[in-house]
Coordinates of C-alpha atoms and ligand atoms in Angstrom, one line a residue:
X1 CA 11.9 -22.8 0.2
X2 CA 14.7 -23.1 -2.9
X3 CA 13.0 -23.1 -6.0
X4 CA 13.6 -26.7 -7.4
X5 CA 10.9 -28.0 -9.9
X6 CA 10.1 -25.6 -13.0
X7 CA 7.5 -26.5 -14.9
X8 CA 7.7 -24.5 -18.7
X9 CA 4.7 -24.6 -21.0
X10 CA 4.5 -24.2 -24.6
X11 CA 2.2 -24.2 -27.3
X12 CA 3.8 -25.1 -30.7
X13 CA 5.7 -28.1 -31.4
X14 CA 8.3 -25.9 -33.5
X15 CA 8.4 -23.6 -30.4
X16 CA 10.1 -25.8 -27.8
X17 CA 12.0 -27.8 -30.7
X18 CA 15.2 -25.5 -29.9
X19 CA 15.1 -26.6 -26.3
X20 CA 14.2 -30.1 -26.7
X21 CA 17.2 -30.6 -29.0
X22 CA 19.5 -29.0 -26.6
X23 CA 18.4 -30.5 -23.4
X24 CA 18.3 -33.7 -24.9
X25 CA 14.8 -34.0 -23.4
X26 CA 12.9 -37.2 -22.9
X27 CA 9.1 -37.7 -23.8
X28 CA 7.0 -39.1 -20.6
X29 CA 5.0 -41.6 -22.0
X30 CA 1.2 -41.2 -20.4
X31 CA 2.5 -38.2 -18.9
X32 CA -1.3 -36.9 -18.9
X33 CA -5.2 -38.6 -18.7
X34 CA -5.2 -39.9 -22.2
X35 CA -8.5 -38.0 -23.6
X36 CA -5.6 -34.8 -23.5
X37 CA -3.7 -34.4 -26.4
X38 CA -0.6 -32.9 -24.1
X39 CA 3.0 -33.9 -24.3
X40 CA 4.9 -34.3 -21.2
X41 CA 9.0 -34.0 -21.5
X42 CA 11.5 -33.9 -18.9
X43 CA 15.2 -33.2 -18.8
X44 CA 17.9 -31.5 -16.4
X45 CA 18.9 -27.8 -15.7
X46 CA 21.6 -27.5 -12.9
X47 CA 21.0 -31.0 -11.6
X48 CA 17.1 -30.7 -11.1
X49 CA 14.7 -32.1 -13.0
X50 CA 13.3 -29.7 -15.6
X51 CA 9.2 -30.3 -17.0
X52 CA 8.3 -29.0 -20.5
X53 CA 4.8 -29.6 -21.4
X54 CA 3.7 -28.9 -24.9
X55 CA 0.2 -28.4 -26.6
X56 CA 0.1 -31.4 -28.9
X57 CA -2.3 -31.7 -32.2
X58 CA -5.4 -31.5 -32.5
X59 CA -6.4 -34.8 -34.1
X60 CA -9.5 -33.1 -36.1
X61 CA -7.5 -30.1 -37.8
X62 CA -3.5 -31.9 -37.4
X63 CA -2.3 -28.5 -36.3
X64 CA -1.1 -27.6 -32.6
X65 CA -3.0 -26.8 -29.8
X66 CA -2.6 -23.1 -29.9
X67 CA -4.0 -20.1 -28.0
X68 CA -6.3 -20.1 -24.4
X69 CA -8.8 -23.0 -24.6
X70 CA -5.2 -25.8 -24.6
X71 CA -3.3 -23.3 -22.6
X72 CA -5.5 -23.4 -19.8
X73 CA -6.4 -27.0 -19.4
X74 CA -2.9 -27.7 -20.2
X75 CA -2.0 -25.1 -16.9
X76 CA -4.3 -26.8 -14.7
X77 CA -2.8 -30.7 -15.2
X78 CA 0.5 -29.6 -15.2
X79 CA 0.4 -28.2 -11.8
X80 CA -1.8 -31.0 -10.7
X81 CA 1.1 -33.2 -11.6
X82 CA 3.9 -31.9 -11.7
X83 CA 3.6 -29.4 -8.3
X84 CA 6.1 -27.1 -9.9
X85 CA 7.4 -24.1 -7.7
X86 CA 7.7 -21.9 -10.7
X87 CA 5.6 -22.0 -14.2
X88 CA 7.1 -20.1 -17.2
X89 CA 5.0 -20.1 -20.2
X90 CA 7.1 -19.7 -23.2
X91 CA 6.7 -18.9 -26.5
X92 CA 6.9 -16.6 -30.0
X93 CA 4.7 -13.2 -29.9
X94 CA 4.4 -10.0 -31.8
X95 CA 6.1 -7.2 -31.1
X96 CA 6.1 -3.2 -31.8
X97 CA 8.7 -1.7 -33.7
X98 CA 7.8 1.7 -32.1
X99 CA 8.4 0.1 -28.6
X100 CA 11.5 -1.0 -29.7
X101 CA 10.6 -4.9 -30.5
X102 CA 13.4 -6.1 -33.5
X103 CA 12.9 -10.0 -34.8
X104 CA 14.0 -12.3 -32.5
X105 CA 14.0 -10.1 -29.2
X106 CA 13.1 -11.9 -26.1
X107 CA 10.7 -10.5 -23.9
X108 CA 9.5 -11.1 -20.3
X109 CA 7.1 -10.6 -18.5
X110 CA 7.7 -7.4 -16.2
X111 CA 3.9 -6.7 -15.1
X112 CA 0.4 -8.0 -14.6
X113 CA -0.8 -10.5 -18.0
X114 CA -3.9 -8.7 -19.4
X115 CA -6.4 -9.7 -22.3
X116 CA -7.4 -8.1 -25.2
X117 CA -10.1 -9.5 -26.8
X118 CA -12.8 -10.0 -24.4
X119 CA -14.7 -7.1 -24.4
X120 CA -17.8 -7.1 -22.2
X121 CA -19.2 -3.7 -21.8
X122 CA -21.6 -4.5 -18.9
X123 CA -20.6 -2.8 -15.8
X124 CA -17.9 -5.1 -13.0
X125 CA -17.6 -7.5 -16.1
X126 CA -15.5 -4.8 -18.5
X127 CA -12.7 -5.1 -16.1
X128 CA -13.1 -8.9 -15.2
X129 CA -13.2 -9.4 -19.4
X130 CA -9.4 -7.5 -19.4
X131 CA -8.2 -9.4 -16.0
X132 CA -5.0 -8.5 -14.0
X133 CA -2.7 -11.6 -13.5
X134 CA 0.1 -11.7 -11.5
X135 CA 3.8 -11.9 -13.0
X136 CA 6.7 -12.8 -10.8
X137 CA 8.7 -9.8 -10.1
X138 CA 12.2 -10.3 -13.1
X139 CA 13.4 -6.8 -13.3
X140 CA 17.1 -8.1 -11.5
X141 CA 17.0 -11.3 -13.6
X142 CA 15.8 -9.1 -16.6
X143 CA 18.9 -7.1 -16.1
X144 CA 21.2 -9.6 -15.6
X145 CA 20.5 -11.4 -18.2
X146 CA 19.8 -9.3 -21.1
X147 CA 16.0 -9.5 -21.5
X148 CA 13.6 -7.1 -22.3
X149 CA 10.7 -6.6 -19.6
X150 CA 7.8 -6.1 -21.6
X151 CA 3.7 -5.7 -21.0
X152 CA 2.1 -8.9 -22.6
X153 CA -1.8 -8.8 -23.8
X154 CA -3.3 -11.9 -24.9
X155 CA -5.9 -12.7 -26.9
X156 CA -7.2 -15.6 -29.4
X157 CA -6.6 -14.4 -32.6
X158 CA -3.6 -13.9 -34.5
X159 CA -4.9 -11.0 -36.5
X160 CA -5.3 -7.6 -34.9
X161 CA -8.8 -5.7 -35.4
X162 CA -9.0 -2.0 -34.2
X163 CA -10.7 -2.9 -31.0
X164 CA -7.8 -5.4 -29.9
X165 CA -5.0 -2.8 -30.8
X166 CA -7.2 0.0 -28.8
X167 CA -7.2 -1.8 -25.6
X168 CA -3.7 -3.4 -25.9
X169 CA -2.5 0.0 -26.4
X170 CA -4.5 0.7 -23.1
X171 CA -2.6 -2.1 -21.2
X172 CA 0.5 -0.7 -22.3
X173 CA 1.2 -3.9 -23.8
X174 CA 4.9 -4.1 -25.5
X175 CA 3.8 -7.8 -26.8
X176 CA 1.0 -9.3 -28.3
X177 CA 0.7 -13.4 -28.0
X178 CA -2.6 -15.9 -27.4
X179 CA -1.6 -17.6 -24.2
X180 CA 0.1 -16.0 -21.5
X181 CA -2.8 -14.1 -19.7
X182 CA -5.0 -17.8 -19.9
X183 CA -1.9 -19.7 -17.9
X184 CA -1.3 -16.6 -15.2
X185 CA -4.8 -16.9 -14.3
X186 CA -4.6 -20.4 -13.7
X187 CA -1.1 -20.4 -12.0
X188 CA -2.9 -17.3 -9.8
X189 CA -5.5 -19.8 -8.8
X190 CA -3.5 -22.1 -7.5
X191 CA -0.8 -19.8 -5.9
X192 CA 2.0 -20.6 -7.8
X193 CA 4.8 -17.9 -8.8
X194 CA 4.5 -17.1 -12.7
X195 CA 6.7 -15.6 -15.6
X196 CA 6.7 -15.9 -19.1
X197 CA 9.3 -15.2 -21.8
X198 CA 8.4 -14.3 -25.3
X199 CA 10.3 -14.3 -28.7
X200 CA 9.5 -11.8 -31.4
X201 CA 8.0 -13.5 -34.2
X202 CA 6.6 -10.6 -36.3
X203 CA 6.6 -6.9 -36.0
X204 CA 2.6 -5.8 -35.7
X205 CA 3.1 -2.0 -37.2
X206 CA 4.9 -2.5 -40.3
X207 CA 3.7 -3.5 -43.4
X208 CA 4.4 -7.3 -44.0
X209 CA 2.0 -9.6 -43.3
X210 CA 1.3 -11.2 -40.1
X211 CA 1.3 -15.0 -40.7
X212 CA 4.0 -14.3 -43.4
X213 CA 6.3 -12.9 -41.0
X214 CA 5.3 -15.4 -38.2
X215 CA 6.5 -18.2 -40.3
X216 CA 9.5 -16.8 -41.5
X217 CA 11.1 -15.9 -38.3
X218 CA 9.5 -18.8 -36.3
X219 CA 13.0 -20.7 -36.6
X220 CA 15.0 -17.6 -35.3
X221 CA 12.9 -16.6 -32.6
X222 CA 12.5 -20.0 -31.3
X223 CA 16.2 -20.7 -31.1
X224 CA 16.8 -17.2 -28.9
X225 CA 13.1 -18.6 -27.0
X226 CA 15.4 -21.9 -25.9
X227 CA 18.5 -20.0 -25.1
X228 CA 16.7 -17.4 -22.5
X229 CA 14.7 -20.7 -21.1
X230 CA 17.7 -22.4 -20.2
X231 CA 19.3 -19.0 -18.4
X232 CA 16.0 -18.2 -17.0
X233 CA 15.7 -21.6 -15.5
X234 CA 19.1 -21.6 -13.8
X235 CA 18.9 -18.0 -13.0
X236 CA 16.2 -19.1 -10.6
X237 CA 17.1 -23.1 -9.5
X238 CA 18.1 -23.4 -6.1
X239 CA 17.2 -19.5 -5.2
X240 CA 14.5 -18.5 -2.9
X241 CA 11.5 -16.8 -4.2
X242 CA 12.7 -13.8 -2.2
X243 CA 15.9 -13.4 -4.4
X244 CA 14.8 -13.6 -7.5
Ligands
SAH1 N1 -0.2 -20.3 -38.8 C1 0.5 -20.5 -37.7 C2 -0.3 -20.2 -36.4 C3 0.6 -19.8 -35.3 S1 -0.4 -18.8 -34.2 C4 1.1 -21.9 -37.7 O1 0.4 -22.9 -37.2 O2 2.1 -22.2 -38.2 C5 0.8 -17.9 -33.4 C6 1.4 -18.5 -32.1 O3 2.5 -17.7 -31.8 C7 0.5 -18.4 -30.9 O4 0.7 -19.5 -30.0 C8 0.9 -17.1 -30.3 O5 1.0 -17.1 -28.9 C9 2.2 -16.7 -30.9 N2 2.2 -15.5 -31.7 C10 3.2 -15.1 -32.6 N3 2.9 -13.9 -33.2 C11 1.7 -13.5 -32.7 C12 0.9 -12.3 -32.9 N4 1.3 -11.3 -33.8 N5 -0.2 -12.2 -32.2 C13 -0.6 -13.1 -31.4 N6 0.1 -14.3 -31.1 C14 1.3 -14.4 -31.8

């Protein structure tokens, strides 16, 4: 079986911008049930039809739908609808300067997605609170086209406490974001092949600000975030699984 159907989720609205723009990507009107606040687009990589689903506002606070709670939810009615034969959650992250992350440097997935911030020290549960999810194997396609494999931890906060940095430090975790881990779990549950691709937003060990530094380079990040989509997704149309 040739991979045909991608399906690519994002959180932010400012996020996929890049790769709406240059697809020229249409919105589906009632794409989803209309209690979810999800936006549906499609367009056209090498001839197949290409899904992006998007988090949407949140009609209480008017920001997007970021981090697990949307990401998961958003998982699950994607693949009920769309049946995709590959998900790639995209997106912006932090990065460490000491693991070599610069501004703008796109990441992907090259191991299992792990959590950070679910710490439950009761014994069986410590382990099920960090979670192993698979990633799709992307070393060649890594290689060949100039991304950086990188450990990704998730977790729902944008800051960093001691306690997060301790344990992503345990899962060797190049890259620190709020949904990759949540969608892995769900594409694991439903068997389907899973990579994600994340652009460096904000360096977590130096000095600046966080949030400052997230806005900043949100722009930048996003516009190399669309570019490795786009190579990513016709990297893998019309290959089988097996050569990826
Ligand atoms: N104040 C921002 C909030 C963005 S939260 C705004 O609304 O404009 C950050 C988003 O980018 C999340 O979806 C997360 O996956 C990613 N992200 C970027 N930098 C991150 C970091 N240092 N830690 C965790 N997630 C980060």
């Amino acid at each position: 079986m040739i991979i045909s159907n991608i399906a690519i989720l994002i959180a932010m609205r400012e996020e996929a911008n890049p790769i709406l723009n240059q697809l020229k990507m249409d919105m589906i009107a009632d794409g989803f049930d209309n209690h979810l606040p999800f936006e549906l687009y499609k367009g056209i990589i090498e001839e197949r039809e290409v899904h992006l689903v998007i988090g949407g506002k949140d009609k209480v606070y008017n920001v997007d739908n970021i981090a697990t709670q949307p990401a998961t939810l958003s998982a699950h009615v994607t693949i009920e609808k769309i049946q995709p034969d590959l998900i790639i959650n995209a997106g912006t992250a932090g990065g460490f300067k000491k693991r070599g992350a610069n501004i703008g440097t796109v990441y992907i997935s090259s191991d299992q997605l792990k959590y950070h911030d679910r710490r439950i020290p009761i014994p069986g549960y410590r382990e099920y609170g960090i979670g192993a999810y698979p990633s799709l194997k992307t070393d060649r396609m890594a290689q060949e086209l100039n991304l950086v494999p990188g450990i990704i931890s998730t977790g729902n906060s944008l800051d960093l406490t001691d306690n997060d940095l301790e344990i992503i430090q345990s899962n060797n975790a190049d890259v620190k974001d709020m949904e990759a881990a949540a969608i892995a779990w769900v594409a694991m549950l439903h068997g389907k092949p899973f990579l994600a691709l994340k652009a460096i937003t904000d360096l977590i060990d130096t000095d600046s600000p966080t949030q400052e530094e997230f806005l900043e380079n949100l722009s930048i990040a996003s516009k190399n975030l669309g570019q490795a989509i786009i190579e990513v997704s016709k990297y893998c149309l019309n290959k089988p699984l097996s050569e990826l």
